[in-house]
Tab-separated table of C-alpha atoms (C1' of nucleotides) in Angstrom:
chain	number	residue	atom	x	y	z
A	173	UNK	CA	0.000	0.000	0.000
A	174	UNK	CA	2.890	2.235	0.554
A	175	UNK	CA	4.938	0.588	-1.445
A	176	UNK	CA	6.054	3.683	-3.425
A	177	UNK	CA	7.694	5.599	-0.448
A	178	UNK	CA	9.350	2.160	1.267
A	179	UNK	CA	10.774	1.986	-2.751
A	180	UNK	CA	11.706	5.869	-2.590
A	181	UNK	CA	13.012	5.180	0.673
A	182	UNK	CA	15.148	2.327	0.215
A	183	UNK	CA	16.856	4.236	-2.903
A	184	UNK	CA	18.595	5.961	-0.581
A	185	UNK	CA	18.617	3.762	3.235
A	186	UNK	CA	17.847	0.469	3.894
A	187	UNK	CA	14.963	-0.408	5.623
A	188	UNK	CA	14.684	-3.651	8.113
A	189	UNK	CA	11.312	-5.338	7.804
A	190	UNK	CA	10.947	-4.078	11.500
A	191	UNK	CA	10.500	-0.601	10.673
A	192	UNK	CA	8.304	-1.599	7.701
A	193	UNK	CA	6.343	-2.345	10.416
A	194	UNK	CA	6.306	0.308	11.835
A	195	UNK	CA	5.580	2.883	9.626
A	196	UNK	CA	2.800	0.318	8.135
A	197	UNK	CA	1.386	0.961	11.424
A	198	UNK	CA	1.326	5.049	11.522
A	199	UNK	CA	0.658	6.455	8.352
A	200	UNK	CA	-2.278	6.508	6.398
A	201	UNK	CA	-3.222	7.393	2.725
A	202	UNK	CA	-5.608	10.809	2.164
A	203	UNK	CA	-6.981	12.402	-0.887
A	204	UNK	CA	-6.676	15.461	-1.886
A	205	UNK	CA	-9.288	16.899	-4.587
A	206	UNK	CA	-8.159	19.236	-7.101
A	207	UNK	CA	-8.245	22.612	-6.882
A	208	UNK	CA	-8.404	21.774	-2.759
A	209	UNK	CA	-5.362	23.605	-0.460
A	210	UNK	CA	-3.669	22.118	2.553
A	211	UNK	CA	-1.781	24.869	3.273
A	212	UNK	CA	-2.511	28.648	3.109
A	213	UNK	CA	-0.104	31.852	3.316
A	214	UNK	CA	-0.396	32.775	6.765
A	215	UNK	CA	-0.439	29.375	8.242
A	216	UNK	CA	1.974	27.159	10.131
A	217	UNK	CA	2.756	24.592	7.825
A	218	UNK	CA	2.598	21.829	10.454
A	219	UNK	CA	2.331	18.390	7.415
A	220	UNK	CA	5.166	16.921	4.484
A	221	UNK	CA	2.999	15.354	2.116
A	222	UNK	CA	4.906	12.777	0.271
A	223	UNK	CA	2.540	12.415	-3.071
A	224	UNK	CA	2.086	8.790	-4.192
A	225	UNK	CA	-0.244	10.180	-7.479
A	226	UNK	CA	-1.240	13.160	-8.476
A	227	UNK	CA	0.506	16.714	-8.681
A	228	UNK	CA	0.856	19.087	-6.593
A	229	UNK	CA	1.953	22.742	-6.798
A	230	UNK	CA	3.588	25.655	-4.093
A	231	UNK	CA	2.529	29.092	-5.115
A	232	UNK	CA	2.269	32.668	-4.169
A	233	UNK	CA	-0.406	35.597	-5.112
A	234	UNK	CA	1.724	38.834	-6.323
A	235	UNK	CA	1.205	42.338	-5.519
A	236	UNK	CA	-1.417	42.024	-9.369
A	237	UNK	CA	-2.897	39.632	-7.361
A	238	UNK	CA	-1.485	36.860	-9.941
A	239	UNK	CA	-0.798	33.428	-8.644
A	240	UNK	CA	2.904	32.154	-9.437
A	241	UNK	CA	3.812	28.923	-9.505
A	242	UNK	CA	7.229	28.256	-7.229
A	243	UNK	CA	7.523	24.474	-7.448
A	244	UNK	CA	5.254	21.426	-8.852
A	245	UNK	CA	5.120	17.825	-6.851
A	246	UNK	CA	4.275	15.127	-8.429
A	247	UNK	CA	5.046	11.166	-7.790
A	248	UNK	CA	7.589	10.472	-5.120
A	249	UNK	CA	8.320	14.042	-4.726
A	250	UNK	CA	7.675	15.539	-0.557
A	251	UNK	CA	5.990	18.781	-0.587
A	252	UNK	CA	5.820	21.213	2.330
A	253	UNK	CA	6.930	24.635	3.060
A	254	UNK	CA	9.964	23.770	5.208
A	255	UNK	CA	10.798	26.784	6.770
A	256	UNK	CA	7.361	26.724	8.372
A	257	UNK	CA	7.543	23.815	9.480
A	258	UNK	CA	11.049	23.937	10.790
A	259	UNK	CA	10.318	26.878	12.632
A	260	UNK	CA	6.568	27.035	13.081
A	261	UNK	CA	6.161	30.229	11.723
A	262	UNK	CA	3.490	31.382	9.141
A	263	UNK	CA	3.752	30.408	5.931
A	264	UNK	CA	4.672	32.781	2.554
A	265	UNK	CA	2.882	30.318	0.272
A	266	UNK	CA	0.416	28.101	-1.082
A	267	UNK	CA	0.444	24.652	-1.603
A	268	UNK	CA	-2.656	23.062	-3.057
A	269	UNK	CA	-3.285	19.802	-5.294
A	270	UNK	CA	-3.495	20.328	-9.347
A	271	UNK	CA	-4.679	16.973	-9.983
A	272	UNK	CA	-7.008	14.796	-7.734
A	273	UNK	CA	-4.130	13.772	-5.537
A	274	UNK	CA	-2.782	10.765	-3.079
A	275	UNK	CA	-0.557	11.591	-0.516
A	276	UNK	CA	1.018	10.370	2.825
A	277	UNK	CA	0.711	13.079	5.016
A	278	UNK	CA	2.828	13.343	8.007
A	279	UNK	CA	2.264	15.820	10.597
A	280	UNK	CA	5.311	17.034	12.521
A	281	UNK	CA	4.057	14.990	15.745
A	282	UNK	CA	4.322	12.105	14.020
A	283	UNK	CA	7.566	12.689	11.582
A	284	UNK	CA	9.421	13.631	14.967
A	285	UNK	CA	8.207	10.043	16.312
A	286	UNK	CA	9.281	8.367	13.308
A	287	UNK	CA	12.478	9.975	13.309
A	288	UNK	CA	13.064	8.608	17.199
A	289	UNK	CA	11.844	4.869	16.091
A	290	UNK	CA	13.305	4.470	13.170
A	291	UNK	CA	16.868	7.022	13.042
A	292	UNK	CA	18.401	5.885	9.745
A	293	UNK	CA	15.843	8.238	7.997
A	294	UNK	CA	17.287	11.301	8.837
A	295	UNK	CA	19.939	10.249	6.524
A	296	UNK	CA	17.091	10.019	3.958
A	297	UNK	CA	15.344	13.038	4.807
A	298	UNK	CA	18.770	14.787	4.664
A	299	UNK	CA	19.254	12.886	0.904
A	300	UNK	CA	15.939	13.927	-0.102
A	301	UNK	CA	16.923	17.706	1.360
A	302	UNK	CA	20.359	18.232	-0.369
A	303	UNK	CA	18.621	16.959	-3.560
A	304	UNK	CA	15.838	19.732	-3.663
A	305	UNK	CA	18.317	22.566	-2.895
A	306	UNK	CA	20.672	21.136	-5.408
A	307	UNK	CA	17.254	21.104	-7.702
A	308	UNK	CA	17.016	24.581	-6.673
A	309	UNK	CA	19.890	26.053	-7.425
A	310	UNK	CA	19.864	24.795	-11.278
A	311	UNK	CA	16.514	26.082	-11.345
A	312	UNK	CA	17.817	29.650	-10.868
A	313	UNK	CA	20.562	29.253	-13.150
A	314	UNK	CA	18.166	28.500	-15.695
A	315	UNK	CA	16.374	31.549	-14.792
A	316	UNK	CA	19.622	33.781	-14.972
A	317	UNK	CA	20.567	32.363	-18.038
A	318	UNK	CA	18.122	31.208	-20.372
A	319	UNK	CA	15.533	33.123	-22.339
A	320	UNK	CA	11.505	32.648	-21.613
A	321	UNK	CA	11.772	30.347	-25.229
A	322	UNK	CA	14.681	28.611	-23.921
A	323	UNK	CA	13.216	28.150	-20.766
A	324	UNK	CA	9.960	26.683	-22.582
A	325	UNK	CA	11.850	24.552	-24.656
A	326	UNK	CA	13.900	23.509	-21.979
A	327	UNK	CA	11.652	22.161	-19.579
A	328	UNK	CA	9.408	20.750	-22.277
A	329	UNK	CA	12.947	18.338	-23.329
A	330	UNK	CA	13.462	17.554	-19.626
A	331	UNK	CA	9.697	16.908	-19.000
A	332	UNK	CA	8.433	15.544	-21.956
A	333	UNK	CA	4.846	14.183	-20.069
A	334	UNK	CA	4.236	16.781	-17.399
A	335	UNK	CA	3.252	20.218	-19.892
A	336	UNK	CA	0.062	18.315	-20.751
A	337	UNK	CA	-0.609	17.932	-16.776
A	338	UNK	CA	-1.088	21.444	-16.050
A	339	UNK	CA	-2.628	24.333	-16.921
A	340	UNK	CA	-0.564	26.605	-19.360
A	341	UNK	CA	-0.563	29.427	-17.156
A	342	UNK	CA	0.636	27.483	-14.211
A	343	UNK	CA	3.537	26.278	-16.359
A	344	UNK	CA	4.147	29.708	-17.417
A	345	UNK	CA	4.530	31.722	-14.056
A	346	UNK	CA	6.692	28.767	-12.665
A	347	UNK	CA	8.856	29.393	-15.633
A	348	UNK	CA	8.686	33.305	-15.034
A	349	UNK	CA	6.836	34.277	-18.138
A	350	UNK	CA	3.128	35.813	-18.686
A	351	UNK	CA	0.813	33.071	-19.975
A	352	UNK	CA	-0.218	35.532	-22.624
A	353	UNK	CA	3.707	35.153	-23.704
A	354	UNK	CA	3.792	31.220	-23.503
A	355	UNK	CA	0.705	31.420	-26.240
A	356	UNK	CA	2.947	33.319	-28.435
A	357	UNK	CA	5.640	30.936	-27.991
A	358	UNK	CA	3.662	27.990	-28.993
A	359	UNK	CA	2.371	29.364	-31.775
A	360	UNK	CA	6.006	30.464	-32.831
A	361	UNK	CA	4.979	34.160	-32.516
A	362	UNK	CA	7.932	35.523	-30.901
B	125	UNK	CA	39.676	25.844	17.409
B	126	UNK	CA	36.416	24.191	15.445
B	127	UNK	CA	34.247	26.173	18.255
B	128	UNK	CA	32.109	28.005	15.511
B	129	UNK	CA	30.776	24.516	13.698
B	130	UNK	CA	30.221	22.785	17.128
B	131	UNK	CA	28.164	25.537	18.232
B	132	UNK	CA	26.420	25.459	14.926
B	133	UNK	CA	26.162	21.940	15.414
B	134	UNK	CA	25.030	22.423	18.503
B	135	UNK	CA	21.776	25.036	17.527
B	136	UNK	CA	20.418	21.623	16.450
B	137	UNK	CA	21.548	18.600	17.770
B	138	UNK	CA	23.621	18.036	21.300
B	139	UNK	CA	27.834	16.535	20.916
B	140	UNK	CA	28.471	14.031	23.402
B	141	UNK	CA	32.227	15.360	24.892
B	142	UNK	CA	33.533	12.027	22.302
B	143	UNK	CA	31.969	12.830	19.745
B	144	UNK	CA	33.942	16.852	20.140
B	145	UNK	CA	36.871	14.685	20.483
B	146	UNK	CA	35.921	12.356	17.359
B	147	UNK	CA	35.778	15.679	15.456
B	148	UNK	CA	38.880	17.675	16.543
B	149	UNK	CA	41.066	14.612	15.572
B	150	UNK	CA	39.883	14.663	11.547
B	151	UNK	CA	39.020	18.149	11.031
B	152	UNK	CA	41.613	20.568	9.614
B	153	UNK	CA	41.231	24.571	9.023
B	154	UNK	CA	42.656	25.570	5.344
B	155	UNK	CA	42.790	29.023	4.458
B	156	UNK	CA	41.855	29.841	0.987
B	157	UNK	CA	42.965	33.015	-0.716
B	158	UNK	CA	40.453	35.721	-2.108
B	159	UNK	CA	39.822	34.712	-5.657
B	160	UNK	CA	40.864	31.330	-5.094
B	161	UNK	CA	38.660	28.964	-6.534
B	162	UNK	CA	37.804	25.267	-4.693
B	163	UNK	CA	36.296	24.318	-8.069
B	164	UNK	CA	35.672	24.655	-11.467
B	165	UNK	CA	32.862	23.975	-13.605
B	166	UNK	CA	32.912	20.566	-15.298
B	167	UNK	CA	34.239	19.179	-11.882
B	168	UNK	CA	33.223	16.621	-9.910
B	169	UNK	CA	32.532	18.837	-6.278
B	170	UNK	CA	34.159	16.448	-3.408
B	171	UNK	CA	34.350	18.474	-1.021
B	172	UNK	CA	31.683	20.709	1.832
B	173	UNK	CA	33.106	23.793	2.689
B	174	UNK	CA	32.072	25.177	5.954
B	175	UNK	CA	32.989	29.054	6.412
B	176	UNK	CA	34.630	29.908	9.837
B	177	UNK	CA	35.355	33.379	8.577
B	178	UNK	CA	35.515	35.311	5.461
B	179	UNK	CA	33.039	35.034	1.987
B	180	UNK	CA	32.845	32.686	-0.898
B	181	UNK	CA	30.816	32.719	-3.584
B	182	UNK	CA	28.947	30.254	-6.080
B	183	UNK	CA	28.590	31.311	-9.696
B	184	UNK	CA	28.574	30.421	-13.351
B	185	UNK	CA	29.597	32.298	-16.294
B	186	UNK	CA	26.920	33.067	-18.758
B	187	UNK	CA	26.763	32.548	-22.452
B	188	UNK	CA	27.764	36.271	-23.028
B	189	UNK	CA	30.942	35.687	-20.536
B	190	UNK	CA	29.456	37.252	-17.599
B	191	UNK	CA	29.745	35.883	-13.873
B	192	UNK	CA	26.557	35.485	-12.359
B	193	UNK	CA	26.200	34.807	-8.448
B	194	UNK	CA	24.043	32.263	-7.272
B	195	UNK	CA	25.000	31.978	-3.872
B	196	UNK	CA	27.057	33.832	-1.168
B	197	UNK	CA	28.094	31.884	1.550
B	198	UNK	CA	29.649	33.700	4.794
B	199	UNK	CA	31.010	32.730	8.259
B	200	UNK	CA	28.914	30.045	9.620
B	201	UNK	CA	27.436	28.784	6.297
B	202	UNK	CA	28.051	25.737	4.268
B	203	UNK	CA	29.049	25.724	0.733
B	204	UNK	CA	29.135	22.943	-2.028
B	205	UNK	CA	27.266	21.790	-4.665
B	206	UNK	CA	25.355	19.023	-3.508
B	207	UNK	CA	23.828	17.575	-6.580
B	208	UNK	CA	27.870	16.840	-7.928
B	209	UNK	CA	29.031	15.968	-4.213
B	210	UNK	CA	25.710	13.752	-4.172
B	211	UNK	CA	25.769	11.950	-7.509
B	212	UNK	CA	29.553	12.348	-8.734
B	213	UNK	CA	28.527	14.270	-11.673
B	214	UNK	CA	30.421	17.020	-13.139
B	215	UNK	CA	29.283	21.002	-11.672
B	216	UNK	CA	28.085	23.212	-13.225
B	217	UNK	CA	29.144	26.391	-11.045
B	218	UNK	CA	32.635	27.784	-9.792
B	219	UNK	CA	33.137	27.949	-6.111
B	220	UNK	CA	35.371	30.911	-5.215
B	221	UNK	CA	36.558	32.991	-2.141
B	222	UNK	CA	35.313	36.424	-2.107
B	223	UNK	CA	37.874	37.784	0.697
B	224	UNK	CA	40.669	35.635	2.457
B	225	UNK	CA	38.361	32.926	4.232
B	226	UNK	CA	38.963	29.835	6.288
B	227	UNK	CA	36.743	26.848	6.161
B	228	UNK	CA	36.368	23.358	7.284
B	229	UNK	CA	36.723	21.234	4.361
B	230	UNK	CA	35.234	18.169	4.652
B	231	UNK	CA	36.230	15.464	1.857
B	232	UNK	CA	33.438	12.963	0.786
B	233	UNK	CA	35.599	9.846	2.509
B	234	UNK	CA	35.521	11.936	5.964
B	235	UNK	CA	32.277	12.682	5.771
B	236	UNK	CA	31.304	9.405	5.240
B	237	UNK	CA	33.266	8.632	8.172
B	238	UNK	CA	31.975	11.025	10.573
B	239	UNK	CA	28.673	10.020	9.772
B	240	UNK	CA	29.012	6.791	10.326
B	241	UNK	CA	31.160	7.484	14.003
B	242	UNK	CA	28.642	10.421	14.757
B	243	UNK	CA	25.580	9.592	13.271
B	244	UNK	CA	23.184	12.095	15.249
B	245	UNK	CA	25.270	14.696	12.607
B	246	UNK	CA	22.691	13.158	9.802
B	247	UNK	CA	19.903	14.814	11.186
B	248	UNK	CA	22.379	18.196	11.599
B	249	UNK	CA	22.975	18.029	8.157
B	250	UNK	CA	19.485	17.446	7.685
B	251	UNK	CA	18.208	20.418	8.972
B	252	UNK	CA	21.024	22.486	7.298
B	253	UNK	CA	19.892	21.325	4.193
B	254	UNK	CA	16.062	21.812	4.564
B	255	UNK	CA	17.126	25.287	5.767
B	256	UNK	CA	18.777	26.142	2.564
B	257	UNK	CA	15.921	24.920	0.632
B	258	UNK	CA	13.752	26.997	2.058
B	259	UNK	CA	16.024	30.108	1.913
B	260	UNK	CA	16.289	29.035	-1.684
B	261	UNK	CA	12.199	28.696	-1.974
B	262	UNK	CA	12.235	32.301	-0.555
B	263	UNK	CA	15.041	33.719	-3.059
B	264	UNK	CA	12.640	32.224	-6.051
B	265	UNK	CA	9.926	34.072	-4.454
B	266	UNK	CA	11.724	37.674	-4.472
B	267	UNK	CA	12.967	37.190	-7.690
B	268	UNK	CA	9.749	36.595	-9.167
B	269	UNK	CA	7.655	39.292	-7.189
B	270	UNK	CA	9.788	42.026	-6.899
B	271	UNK	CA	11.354	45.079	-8.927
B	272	UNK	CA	15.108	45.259	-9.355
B	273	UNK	CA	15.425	48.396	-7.064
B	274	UNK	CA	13.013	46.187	-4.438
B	275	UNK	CA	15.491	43.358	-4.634
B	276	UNK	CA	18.036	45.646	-3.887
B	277	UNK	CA	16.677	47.394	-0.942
B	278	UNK	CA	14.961	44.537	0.608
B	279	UNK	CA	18.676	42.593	0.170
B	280	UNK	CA	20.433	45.619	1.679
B	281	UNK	CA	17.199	45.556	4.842
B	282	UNK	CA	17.984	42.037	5.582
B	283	UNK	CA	21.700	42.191	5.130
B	284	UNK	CA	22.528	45.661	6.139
B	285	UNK	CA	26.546	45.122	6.522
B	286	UNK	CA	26.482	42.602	3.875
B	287	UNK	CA	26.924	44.784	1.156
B	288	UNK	CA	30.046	46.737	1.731
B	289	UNK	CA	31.757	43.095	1.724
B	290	UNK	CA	31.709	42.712	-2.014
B	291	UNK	CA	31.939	43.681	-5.328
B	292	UNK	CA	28.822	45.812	-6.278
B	293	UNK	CA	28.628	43.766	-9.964
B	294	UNK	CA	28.542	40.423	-8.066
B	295	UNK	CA	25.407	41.662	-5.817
B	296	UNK	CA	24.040	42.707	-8.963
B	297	UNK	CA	24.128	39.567	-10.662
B	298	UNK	CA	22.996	37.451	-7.571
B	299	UNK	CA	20.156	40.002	-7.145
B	300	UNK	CA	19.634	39.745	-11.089
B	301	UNK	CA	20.255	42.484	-12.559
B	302	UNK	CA	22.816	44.305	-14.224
B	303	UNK	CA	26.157	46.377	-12.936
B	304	UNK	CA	24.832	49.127	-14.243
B	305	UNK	CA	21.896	49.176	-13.709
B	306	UNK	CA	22.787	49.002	-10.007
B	307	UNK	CA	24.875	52.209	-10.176
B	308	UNK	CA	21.834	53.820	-10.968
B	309	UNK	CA	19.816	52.612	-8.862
B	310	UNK	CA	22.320	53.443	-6.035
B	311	UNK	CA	22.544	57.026	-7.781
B	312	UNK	CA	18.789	57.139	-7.557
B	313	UNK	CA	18.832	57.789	-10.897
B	314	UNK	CA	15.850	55.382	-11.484
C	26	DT	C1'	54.418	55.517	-3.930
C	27	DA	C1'	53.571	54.667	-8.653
C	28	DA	C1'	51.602	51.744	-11.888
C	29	DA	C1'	48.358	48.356	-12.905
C	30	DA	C1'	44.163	46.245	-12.287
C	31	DA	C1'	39.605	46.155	-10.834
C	32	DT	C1'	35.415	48.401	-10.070
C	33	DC	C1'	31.937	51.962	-10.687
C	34	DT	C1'	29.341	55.561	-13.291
C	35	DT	C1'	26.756	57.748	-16.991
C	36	DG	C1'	23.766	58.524	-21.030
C	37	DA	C1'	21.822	56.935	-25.318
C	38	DA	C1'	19.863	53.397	-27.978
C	39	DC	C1'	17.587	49.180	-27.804
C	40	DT	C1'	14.674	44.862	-26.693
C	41	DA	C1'	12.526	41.038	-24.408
C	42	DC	C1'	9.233	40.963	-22.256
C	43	DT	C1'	4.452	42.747	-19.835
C	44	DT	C1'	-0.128	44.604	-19.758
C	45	DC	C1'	-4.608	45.181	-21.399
C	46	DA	C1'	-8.746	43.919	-23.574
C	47	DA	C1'	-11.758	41.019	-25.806
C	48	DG	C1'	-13.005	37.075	-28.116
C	49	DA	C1'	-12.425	31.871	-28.989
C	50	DA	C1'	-11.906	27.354	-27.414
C	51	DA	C1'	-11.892	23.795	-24.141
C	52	DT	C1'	-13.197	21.753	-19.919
C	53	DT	C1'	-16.208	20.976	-16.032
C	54	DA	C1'	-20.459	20.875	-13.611
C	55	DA	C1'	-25.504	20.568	-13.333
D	299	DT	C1'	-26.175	18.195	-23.228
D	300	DT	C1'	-26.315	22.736	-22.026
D	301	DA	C1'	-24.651	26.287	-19.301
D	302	DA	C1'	-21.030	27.936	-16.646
D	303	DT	C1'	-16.445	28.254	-15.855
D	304	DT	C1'	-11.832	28.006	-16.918
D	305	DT	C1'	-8.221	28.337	-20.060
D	306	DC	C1'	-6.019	29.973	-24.293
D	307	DT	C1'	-5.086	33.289	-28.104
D	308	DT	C1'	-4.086	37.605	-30.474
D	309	DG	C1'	-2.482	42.314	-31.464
D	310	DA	C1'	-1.269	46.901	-29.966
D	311	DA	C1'	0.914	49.800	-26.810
D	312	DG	C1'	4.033	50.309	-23.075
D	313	DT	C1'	8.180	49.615	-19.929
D	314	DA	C1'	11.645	47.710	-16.872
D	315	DG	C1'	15.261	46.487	-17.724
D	316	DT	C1'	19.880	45.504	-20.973
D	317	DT	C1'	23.800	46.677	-23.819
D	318	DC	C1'	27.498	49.421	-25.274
D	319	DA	C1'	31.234	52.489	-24.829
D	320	DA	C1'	34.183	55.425	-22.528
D	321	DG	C1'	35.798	57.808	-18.758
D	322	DA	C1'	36.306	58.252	-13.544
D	323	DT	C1'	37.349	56.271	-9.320
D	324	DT	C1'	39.048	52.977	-6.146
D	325	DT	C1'	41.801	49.156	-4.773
D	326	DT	C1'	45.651	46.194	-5.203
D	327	DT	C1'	50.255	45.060	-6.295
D	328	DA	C1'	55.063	45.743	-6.943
DNA sequence: TAAAAATCTTGAACTACTTCAAGAAATTAA
DNA sequence: TTAATTTCTTGAAGTAGTTCAAGATTTTTA
């Protein structure tokens, strides 16, 4: 049943059947509708969500009062604002499912129980980490460097499957372009 | 000698008195000299740099030849680039030393080591990492909702004695944005 | 301390994008 | 299956920045 996270998981640690157990015994599956949030600016993000299928997608409202897309989830990626929930402090950003989603959620009672039972995932958490900010960092040098039509093209090579997923304007303000401009680059207007 | 990283450690996770011991025997203080680079891109990055004093930098070099920051690391930060250190693939940035700095260089063998003698250090390094991910979730953010001259001021608010401690053009870049078009916003001439 | 190197400034011309507005098309809900 | 909603497209006008070039200033090195 949560075979894709003890598979994500064991990428990176091993796992003894014992603490198969044991997270077989404390987390659960939940569904997220689309278009549904579960987290909003202003509040404590207090839950990773590791999504098993579906996407998901972190985003802000601008001073316009137009959403931008920071970061997309989708299978075997965690999602959560982490300086919120490092620090329990309000949160700068949305996160909210693009696609009827499945997720484990883990609320930060629980992860720190986890952590205590089973130790050898901090070294995963700490993988999974250093990944996303490595992620991260060649995402802004892709913004410093490329073009809004290089940047299209370029994520379109790297993610052949996930443009039709989402709505073009989504893809567009993640990418750091107006949607009206991503039109004209599809049509080969620019 | 090593008393700023074990109090750094120690914001997050407690040192037994061996494991303080366990560190002082395989950690080593190099001084690197301002301009000095600790790697190149197309290099496989071996190596986590923790800053005891002083300023590096991580950049690339643009198609049109032009640095571009990415990342300024100062005393009490860790520098690398995780996704070569991770995967032993080549970098893409330069790591460089802005002034004189000494750091704690930390091989991947050693690290391996120390994790293995000292493993509550996983969940240290954890916590570092989900730390710069957010920062880095919070840098996409500002670039993406704010003017140049707001970048600029808000950088200078949060950082107030930051700024005299390097190059105006390599702010300029990390806040992306041109040299010149810094000196005029300095000049108020915008 | 002088010379060399690095950094900063300025204005003029340019451009890669944004904004706006309104209609067309596609998707979702009833 | 129709209506409602969401998403996409298009062109025209505008603008926040870049680029270039050359000189001025500051910092570093010898």
């Amino acid at each position: 049943m949560y075979k894709s996270l003890f598979d994500h998981i064991q990428k990176f640690v091993p796992l003894e059947p014992s603490d198969i157990n044991i997270l077989e015994s404390c987390l659960e599956l939940s569904k997220i509708k689309r278009k549904d949030h579960v987290l909003q600016e202003g509040q404590v993000c207090n839950t990773m969500y590791f999504i098993v299928k579906g996407c998901m997608r972190q985003y802000i409202i601008n001073s316009k009062g137009t959403e931008q897309t920071l970061q997309f989830g989708i299978e075997n990626w965690w999602i959560t604002d982490y300086l919120s929930f490092l620090n329990h402090i309000p949160s700068h950003f949305y996160i909210q499912a693009v696609e009827n989603t499945e997720v484990i959620a883990i609320d930060k009672p629980l992860m720190d129980s986890i952590l205590v039972q089973i130790p050898a995932l901090e070294k995963y958490f700490k993988i999974v980490a250093q990944k996303a900010f490595g992620a991260a960092q060649m995402r802004i040098k892709f913004l410093f460097t490329m073009s809004a039509e290089e940047r299209y093209h370029h994520f379109n090579n790297l993610n052949p499957n996930f443009t039709q997923r989402v709505p073009q304007y989504m893809l567009a303000s993640y990418l750091d372009f107006s949607a009206e401009f991503m039109s004209k680059i599809r049509a080969g207007k620019v």
